[in-house]
């Protein structure tokens, strides 16, 4: 056995005061475990589930600093089950998304978790977008995304009567689900409570960290590189007024522009019947900063002093200023959305919720677009596996990511 966190002070940085949740094979109160998983989001919970299924004779604990599980990225996303269209063929991101979507539908069906396979249209509203749309279709085919087809303006109207476009990529297997609900079903079968980090020692043989917004800081504790660095980006949504929900049936997305780092505004129906519009993407001044004026000095300095963020800003300064402007003035967001649904008016929307994306950046200002795993150094670090980057669509891919993580842990630690 080794001391997982080295000292009580480090442990206190990972676990805050009050009741915390953990999962393990059975009720286990001695404080000693074979494997500890840090991070109670969907990746940590899915990985815990996969490891428990594979190794029922080992003991596991999952440590989370909040009083509830799946509160941050898992509980603040659009709720889309992505099919795997956008991602580079052969990349882990593509493979895990396609398999993850299949596993998600099977899992939800088996467990009785509500979901809707409502489909998605990626809509070209200008002729110059058609070559990019056709390239997306080819990419989706290479990624083995099922049932993709290109449709014309008439077919767009048949699927989305209020949407206007000249061509669209139809992805009927894209769906929606409440990812927080899904994540909780991964973990709640194995409850134990860790009441306080003060004076309490948690011991285990191996550690898996799925720290999301804090993945870089957890990695540095065990001697890993400070890169890739996590920079938080807040996305603000608008919400259609309930009487206008009839304007949208399924997911409607723009054709992505390769000059810009994010997908752009889209229309997303939710499991509760509401419709979200957006999001934009602006720098958050706090890693858990869901409100416009949320601010944390350490998080802010850590982000703006990083050379990678400075270079990203310089490469996308016009785009970034536009995102800030649209975040302040809802009419500017609506103007973009009217390209797809002309009937939409600024009076039809309300300000909605926000999410914070844990965006991994390298020192050259490039978005780290695929999954990154890391291990520490020395006797302690060699017993730790860090999930340093699990980019969107990590929720859609969570069950497939869990398989990959379990494979990696078995290989590294000879479980």
PDB file of C-alpha atoms in Angstrom, residues 34 66 85 96 173 264 277 284 330 337 354 359 367 410:
ATOM      1  CA  UNK A  34      -6.784  -1.336  -4.365  1.00  0.00           C
ATOM      2  CA  UNK A  66     -18.298  18.256  -4.452  1.00  0.00           C
ATOM      3  CA  UNK A  85     -19.203  12.751 -37.805  1.00  0.00           C
ATOM      4  CA  UNK A  96     -14.641   6.179 -29.091  1.00  0.00           C
ATOM      5  CA  UNK A 173     -28.774   8.282 -35.101  1.00  0.00           C
ATOM      6  CA  UNK A 264     -20.775  27.554 -33.638  1.00  0.00           C
ATOM      7  CA  UNK A 277     -29.747  27.724 -28.691  1.00  0.00           C
ATOM      8  CA  UNK A 284     -14.157  31.939 -18.165  1.00  0.00           C
ATOM      9  CA  UNK A 330     -28.807  38.321 -27.527  1.00  0.00           C
ATOM     10  CA  UNK A 337     -29.579  31.661 -35.816  1.00  0.00           C
ATOM     11  CA  UNK A 354     -24.119  28.140 -19.061  1.00  0.00           C
ATOM     12  CA  UNK A 359     -10.240  23.017 -23.046  1.00  0.00           C
ATOM     13  CA  UNK A 367      -6.561  23.019 -29.136  1.00  0.00           C
ATOM     14  CA  UNK A 410      -4.670  -3.400 -16.769  1.00  0.00           C
TER      15      UNK A 410
END
